[in-house]
Short mmCIF file of C-alpha atoms in Angstrom, two decimals:
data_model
loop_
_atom_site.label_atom_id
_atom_site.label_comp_id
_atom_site.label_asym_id
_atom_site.label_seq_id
_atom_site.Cartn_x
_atom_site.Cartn_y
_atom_site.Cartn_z
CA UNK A 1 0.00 0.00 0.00
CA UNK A 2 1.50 3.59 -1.11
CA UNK A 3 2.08 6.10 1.48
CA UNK A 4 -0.71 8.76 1.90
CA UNK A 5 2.20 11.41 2.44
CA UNK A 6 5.07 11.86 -0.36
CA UNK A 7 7.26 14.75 -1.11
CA UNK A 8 6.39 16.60 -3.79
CA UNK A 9 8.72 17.46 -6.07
CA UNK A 10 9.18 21.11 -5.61
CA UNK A 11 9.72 20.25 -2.22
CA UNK A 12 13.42 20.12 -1.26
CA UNK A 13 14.48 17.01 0.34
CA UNK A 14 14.42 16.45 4.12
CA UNK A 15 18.02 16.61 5.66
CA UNK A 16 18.89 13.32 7.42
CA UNK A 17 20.91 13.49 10.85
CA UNK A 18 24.07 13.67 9.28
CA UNK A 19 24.24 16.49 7.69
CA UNK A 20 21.82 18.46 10.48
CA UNK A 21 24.79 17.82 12.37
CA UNK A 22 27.02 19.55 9.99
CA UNK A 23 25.15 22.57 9.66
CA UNK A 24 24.93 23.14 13.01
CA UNK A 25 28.56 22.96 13.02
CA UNK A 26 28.97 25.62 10.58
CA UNK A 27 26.54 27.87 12.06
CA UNK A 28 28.86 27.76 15.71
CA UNK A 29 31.84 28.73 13.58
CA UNK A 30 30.59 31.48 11.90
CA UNK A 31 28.70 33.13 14.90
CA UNK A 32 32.13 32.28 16.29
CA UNK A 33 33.80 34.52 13.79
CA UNK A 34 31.35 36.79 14.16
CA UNK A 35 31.40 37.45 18.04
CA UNK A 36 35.25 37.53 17.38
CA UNK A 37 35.25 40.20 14.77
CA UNK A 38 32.45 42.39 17.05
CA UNK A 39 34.94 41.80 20.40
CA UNK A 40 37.99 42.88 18.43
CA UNK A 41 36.13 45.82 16.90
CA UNK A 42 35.29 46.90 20.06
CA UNK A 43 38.63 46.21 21.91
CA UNK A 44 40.01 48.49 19.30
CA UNK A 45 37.56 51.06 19.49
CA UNK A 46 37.84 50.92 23.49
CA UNK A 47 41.97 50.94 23.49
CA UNK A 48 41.90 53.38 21.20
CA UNK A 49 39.41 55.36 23.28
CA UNK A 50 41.98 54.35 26.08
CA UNK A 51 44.36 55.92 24.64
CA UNK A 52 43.18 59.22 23.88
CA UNK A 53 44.66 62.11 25.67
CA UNK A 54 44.07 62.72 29.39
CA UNK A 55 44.25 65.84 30.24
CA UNK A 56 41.83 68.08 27.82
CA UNK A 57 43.13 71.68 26.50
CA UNK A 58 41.32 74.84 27.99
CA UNK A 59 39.17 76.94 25.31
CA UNK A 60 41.03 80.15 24.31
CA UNK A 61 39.53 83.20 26.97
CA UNK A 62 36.76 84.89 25.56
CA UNK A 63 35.42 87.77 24.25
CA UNK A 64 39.10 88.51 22.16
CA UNK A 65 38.77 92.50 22.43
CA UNK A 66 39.84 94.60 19.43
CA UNK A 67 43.33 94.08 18.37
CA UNK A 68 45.09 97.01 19.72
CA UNK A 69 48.85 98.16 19.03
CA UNK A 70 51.94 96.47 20.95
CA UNK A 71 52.23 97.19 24.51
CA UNK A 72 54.48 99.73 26.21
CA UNK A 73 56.37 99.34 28.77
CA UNK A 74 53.72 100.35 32.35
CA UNK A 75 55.22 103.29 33.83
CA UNK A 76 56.04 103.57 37.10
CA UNK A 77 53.28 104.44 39.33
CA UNK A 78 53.15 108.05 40.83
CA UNK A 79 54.72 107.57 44.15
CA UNK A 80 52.86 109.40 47.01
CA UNK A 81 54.48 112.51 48.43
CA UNK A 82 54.72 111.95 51.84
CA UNK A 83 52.71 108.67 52.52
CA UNK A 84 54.57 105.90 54.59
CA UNK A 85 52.45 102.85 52.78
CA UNK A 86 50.54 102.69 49.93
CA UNK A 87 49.13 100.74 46.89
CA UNK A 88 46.91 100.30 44.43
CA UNK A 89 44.99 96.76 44.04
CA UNK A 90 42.84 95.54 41.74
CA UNK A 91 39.20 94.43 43.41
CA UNK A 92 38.80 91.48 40.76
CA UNK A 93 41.82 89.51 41.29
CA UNK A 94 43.14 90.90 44.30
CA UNK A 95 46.52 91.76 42.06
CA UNK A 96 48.62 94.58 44.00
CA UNK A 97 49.50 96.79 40.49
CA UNK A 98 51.75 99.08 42.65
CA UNK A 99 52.48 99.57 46.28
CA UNK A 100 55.35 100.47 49.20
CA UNK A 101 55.61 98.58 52.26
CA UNK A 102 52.50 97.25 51.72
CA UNK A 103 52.79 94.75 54.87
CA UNK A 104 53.95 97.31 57.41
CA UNK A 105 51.75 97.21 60.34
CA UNK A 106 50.55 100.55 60.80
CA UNK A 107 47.96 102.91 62.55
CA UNK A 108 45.06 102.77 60.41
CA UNK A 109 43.07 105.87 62.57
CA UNK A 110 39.10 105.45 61.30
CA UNK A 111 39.43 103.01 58.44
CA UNK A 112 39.35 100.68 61.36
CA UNK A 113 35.62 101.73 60.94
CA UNK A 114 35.20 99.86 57.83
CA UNK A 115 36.38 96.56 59.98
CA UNK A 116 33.33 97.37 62.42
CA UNK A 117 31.41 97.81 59.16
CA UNK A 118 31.91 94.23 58.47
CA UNK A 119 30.74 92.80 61.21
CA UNK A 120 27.91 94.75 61.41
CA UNK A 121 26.90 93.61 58.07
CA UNK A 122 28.23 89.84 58.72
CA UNK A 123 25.58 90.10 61.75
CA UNK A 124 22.57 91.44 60.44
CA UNK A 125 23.08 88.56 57.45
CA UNK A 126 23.50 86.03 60.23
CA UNK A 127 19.95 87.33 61.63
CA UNK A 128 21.78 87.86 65.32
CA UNK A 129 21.07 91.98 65.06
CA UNK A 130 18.22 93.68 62.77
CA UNK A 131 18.20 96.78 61.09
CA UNK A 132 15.30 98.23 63.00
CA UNK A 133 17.13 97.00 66.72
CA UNK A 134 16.68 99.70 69.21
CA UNK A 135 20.64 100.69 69.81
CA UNK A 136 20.99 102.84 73.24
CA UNK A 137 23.73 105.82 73.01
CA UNK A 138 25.30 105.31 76.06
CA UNK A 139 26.78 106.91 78.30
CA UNK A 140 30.36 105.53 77.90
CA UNK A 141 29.60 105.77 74.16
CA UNK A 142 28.59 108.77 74.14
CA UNK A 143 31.67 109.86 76.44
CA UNK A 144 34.10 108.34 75.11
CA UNK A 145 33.41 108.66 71.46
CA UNK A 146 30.74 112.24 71.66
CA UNK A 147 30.93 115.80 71.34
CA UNK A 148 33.75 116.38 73.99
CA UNK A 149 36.02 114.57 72.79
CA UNK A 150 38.57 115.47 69.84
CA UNK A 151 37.47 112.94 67.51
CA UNK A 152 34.66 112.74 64.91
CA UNK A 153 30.79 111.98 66.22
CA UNK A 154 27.66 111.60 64.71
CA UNK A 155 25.49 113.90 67.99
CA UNK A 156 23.21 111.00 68.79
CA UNK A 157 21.24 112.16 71.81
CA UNK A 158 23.13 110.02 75.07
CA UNK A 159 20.59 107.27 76.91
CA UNK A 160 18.11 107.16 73.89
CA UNK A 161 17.52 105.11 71.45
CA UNK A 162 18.02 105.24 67.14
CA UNK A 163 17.53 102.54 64.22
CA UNK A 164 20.86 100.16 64.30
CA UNK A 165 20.47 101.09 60.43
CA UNK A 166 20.72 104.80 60.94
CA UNK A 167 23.25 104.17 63.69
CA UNK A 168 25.57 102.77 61.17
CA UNK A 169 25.27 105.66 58.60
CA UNK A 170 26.45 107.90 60.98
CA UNK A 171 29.60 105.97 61.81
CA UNK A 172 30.17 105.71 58.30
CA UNK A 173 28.93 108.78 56.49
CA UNK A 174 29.74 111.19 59.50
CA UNK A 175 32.89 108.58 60.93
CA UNK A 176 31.09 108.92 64.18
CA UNK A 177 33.00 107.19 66.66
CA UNK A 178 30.23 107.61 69.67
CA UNK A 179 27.67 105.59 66.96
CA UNK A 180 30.69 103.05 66.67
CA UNK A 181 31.07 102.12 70.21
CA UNK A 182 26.85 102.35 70.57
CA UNK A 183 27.01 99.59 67.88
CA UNK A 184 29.91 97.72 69.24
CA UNK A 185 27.77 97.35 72.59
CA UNK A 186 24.96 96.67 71.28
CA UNK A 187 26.18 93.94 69.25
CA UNK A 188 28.62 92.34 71.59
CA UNK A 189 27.86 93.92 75.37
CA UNK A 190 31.02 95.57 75.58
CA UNK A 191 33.78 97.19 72.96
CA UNK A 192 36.23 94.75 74.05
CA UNK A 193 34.10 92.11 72.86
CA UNK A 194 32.71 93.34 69.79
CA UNK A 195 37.03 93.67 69.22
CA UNK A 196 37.21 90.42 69.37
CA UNK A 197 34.86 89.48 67.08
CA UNK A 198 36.53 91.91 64.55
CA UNK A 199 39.34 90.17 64.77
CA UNK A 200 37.70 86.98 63.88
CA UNK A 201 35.77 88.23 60.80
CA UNK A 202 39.63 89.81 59.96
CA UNK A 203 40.91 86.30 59.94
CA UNK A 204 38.15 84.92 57.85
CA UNK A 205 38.75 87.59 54.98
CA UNK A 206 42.58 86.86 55.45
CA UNK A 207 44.17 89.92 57.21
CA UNK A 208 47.65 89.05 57.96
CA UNK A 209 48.86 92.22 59.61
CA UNK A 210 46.26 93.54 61.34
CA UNK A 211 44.84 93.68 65.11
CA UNK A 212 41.64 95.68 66.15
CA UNK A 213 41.18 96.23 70.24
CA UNK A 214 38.34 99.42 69.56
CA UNK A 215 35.57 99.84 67.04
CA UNK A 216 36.92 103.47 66.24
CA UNK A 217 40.42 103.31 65.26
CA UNK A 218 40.92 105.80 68.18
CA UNK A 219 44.68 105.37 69.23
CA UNK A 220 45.48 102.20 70.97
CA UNK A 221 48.29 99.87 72.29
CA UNK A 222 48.82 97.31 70.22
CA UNK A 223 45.57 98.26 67.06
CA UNK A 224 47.31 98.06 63.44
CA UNK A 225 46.57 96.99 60.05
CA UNK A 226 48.68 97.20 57.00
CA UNK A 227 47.65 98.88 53.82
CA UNK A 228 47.13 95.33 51.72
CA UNK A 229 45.06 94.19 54.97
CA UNK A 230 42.79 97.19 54.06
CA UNK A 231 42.53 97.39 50.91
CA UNK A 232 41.98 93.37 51.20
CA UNK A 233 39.06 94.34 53.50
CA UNK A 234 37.61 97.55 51.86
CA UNK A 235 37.39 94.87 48.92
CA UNK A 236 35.72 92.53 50.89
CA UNK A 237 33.32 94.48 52.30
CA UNK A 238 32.74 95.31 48.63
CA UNK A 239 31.85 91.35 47.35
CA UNK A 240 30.30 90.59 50.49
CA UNK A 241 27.86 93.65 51.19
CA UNK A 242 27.54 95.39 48.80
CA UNK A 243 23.75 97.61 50.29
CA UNK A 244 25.94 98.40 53.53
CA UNK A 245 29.22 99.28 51.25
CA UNK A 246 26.75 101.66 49.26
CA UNK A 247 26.35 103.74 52.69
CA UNK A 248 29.87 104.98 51.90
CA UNK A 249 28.43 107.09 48.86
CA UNK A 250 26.21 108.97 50.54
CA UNK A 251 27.64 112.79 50.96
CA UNK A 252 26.10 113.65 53.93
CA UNK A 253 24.02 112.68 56.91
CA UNK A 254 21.62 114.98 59.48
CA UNK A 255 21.33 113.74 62.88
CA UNK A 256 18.95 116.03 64.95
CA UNK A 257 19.78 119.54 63.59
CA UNK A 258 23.29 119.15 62.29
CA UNK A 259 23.89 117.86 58.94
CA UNK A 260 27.64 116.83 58.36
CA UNK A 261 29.54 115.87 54.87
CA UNK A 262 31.25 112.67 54.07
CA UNK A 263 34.40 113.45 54.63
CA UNK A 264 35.75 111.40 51.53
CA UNK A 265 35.93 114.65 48.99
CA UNK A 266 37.08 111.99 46.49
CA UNK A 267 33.21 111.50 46.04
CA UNK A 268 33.07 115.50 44.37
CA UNK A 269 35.85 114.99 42.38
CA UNK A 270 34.95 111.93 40.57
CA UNK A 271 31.75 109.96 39.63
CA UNK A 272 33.10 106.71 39.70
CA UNK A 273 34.52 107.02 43.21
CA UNK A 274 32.15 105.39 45.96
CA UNK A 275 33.71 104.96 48.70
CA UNK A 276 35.38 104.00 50.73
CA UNK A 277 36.76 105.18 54.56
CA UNK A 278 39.04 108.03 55.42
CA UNK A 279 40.68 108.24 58.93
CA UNK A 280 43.41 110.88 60.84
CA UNK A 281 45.09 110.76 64.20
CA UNK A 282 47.91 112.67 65.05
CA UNK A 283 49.93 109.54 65.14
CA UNK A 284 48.58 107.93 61.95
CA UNK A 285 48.57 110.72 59.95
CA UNK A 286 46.11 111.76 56.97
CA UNK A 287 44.70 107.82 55.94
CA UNK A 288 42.29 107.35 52.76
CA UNK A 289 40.87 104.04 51.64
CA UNK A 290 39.33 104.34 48.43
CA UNK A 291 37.77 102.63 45.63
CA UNK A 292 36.44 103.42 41.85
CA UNK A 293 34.92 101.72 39.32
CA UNK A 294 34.87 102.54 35.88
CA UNK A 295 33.10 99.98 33.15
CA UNK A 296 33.81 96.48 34.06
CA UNK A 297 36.88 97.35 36.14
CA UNK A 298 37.10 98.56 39.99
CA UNK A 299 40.35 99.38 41.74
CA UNK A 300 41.09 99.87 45.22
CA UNK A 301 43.74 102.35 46.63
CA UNK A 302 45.33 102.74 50.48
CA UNK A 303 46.92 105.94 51.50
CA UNK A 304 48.54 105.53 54.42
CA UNK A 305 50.23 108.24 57.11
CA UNK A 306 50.29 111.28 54.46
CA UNK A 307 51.22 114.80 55.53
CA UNK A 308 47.66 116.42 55.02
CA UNK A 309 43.99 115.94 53.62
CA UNK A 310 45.16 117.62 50.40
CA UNK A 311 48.05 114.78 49.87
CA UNK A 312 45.98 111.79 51.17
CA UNK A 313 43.05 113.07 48.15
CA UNK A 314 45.39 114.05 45.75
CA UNK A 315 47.82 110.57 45.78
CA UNK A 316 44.51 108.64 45.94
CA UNK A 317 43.34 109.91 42.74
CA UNK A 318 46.78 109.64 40.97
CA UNK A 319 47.06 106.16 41.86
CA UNK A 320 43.22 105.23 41.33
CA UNK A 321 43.70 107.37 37.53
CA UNK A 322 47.10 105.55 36.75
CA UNK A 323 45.69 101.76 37.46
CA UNK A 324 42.70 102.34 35.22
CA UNK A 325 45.19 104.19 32.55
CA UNK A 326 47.46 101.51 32.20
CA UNK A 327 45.64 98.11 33.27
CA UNK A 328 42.84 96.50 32.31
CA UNK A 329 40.25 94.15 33.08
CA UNK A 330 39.23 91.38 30.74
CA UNK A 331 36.35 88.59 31.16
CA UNK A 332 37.94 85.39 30.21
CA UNK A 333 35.02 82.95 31.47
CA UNK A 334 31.51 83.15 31.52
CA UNK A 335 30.12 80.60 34.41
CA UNK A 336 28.31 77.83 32.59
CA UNK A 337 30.09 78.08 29.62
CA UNK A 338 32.20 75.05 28.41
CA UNK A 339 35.94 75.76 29.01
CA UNK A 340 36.92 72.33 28.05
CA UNK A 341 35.74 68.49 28.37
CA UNK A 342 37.39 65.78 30.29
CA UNK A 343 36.99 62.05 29.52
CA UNK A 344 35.11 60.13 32.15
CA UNK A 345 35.28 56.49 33.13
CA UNK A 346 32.69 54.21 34.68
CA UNK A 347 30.09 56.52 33.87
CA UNK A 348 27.15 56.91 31.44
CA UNK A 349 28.34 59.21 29.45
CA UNK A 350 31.78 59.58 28.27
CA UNK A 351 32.70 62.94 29.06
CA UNK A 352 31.96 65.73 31.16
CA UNK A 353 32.38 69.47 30.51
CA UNK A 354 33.99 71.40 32.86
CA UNK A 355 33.96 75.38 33.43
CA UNK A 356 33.72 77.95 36.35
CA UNK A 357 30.91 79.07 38.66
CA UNK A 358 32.10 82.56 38.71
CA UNK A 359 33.22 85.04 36.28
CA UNK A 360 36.75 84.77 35.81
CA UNK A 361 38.64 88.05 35.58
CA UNK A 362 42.33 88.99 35.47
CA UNK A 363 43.95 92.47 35.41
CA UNK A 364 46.80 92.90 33.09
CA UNK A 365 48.71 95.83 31.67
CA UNK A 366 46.79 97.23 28.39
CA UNK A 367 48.25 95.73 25.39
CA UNK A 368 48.51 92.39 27.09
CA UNK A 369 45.82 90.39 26.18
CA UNK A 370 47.22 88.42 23.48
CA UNK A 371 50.21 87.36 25.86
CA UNK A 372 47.76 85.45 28.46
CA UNK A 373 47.63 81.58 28.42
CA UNK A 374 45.04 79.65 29.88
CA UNK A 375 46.53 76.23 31.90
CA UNK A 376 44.39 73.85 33.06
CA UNK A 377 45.49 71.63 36.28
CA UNK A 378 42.79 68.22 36.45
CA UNK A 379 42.87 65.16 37.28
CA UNK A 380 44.45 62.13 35.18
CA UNK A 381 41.80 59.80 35.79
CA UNK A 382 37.99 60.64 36.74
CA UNK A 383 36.17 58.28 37.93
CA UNK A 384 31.89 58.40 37.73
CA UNK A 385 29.60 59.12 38.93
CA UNK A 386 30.09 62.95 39.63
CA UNK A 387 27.59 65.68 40.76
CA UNK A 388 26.96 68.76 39.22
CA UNK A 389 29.01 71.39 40.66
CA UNK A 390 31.76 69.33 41.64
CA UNK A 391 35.21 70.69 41.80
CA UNK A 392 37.58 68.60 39.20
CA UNK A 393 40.42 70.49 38.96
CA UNK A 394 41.88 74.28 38.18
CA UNK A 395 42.04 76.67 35.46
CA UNK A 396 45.13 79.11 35.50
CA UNK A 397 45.61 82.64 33.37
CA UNK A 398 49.56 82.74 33.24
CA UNK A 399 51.71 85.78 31.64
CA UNK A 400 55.12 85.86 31.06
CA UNK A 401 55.41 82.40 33.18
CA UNK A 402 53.95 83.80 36.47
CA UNK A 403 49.62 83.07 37.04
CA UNK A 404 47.80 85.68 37.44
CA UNK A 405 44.40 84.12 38.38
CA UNK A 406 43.26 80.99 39.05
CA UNK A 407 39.63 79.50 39.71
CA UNK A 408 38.11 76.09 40.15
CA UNK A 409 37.24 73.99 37.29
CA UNK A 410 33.94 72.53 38.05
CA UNK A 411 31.60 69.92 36.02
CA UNK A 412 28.93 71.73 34.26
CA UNK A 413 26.49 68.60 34.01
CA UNK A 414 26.41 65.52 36.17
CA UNK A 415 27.31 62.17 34.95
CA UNK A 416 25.60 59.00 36.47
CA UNK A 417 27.46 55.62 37.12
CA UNK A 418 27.59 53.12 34.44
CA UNK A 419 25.87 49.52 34.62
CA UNK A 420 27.75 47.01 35.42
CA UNK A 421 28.91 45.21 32.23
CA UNK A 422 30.25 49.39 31.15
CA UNK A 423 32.15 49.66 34.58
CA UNK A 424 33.61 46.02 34.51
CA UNK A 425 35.06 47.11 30.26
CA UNK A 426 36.49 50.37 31.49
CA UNK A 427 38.25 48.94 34.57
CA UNK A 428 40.03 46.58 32.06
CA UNK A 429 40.60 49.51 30.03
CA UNK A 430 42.24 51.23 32.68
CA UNK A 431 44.32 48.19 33.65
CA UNK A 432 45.61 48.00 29.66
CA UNK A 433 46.25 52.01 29.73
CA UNK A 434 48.14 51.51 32.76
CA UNK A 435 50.53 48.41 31.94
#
């Protein structure tokens, strides 16, 4: 009897066992070739990856300004008449452009005011005073620091009350020292221990050559600063409170009946001048502190121990006209803008860009600009995950060999850790980079 079922002859034939067996043979070998060829192109891709350079290159500063003609040599700064210490800084970077015995310890008379300024402001941000606290004129500050004495006051009536606000724009508009011991009590209980405190805030900001033992600068055993301890803290006060610095604008002040100038004349003779503290003792001499700021660029000048009021404003100026003559400030960095990318391993993406969080500024002599070279100093090897934020290394402005600014590099994005196959490749990766 025939067979219901019989292939048909378009049908190809049925394979018997044998040859199933072979097939399946040459299927292993050429997924074996395959996987080989796919593990190899991807070795290659990842050593070569491997291999790439480190350390990336930082992004030529930006804006470029015009191109302007070759530099001259910077004059020499005009050296004060009569002043014992002096210099001109500038507020960006903190770069002394000219100075003379900028580290002496000195008398600094009322810029000391500018200290008690500081801690004012540091307090009231701190929410331990307010500006509408009730601050008593005493009796000892009224005394010591009032009418009958030979120093500047502000004529706050003694045993009452005034705003802690308006308190401070006397001592700094007027250079009141009865409203700087009122505030020193207030704020501390006693002068002595509002002194100390001033000498903690002096530490934080980085005075080196300075100790405060009165809120005045009235003459005292043992109370100095140096002029780059000033100027570091008249530019301090500047970043760090800038609505109190603003106080040091104001021309005049009326307390009761009697309305008295600033006594900064600086602020008539220029617009951009705003500030910031002058101060005279018969021991420290005529003292200005003082600070402009013309387009992007703001300089700070100390006058220290000049002959008369006339000198102290006259120097000032010369030194505050020469900086912005013959120096300039250029914006290299924007924050959030891409300075450079570094590679990253172990994490899900490859790279991370890196840039600042702050403007970064530098001060060079006009001309210069061209001369400046960006250095980067980051890590060899960064490892995911890293947050956004994160500090990975430094950027450096450098001229003529010497830096003249440096910031932190941080990562502009973050970058999550890999899975776990990704993190096991790179670690061989950098095991094969390393031998």
């Amino acid at each position: 009897m025939k067979s219901r079922w019989a292939p048909r002859p378009d049908r190809a034939h049925v394979p018997t066992s044998r040859s199933n067996s072979a097939t399946r043979s040459a299927l292993r070998t050429a997924a074996a070739a395959a996987l080989a060829t796919v593990l190899t192109g991807a070795l290659l891709t990842g050593l070569a990856w491997a291999q790439a350079p480190a350390k990336p290159t930082p992004a030529k500063p930006t804006p470029a300004p015009a191109v302007s003609p070759p530099a001259l040599k910077t004059p020499d700064a005009p050296k004060p008449r009569s002043a014992e210490a002096w210099l001109v800084m500038d507020h960006a970077t903190g770069r002394v452009l000219a100075g003379e015995n900028i580290d002496v310890k000195m008398e600094p008379a009322s810029i000391t005011k500018v200290m008690t300024s500081y801690v004012i402001a540091a307090e009231l941000a701190a929410g331990r005073v307010k500006p509408d606290d009730a601050v008593m004129m005493t009796e000892n500050a009224w005394r010591s620091g009032g009418a009958g004495t030979d120093g500047s006051y502000s004529g706050f009536p003694v045993n009452q009350t005034a705003p802690l606000v308006q308190m401070e724009q006397g001592m700094v508009i007027q250079s009141g020292n009865d409203a700087a011991i009122a505030l020193a009590e207030h704020i501390a209980g006693s002068e002595d221990a509002f002194a100390q405190l001033m000498n903690e805030y002096a530490k934080r900001i980085g005075l080196k050559n300075s100790n405060f033992v009165n809120a005045t600068g009235l003459p005292a055993e043992n109370h100095y600063a140096s002029a780059h301890d000033l100027a570091l803290l008249g530019s301090a006060m500047i970043r760090d409170f800038p609505e109190q610095y603003a106080y040091n604008k104001i021309r005049e002040f009326t307390v009761g009946p009697i309305t008295q100038p600033n006594r900064n004349r600086l602020l008539w003779r220029d617009d951009s001048v705003d500030g910031i503290k002058t101060g005279h003792t018969s021991g420290a001499g005529w003292c200005l502190l003082s600070s402009a700021q013309r387009g992007d660029q703001r300089l700070v000048a100390v006058v220290l121990k000049a002959a008369s009021d006339d000198e102290r404003m006259n120097d000032s100026m010369a030194l505050l006209n020469w900086g912005f003559r013959f120096f300039e400030t250029h914006r290299l960095y924007e924050p959030g803008a891409s300075i450079a990318e570094h590679r990253v391993w172990k994490g899900e993406t490859d790279t991370v860009r890196l840039g600042v969080g702050a403007p970064l500024l530098v001060s060079t002599a006009r001309g210069r600009y061209d001369d400046l070279k960006p250095m980067m100093d980051v890590p060899k090897t960064l490892i995911g995950p890293i947050k956004k934020g994160q500090e990975i290394g430094t950027i450096k402005v450098m001229l003529d060999g010497k830096p003249l600014v440096e910031a932190p590099l941080v990562a502009l994005d973050g970058v999550q850790e890999a899975g776990f196959f990704k993190r096991l490749w790179h670690e061989f990766l950098m095991w094969w980079e390393s031998v």
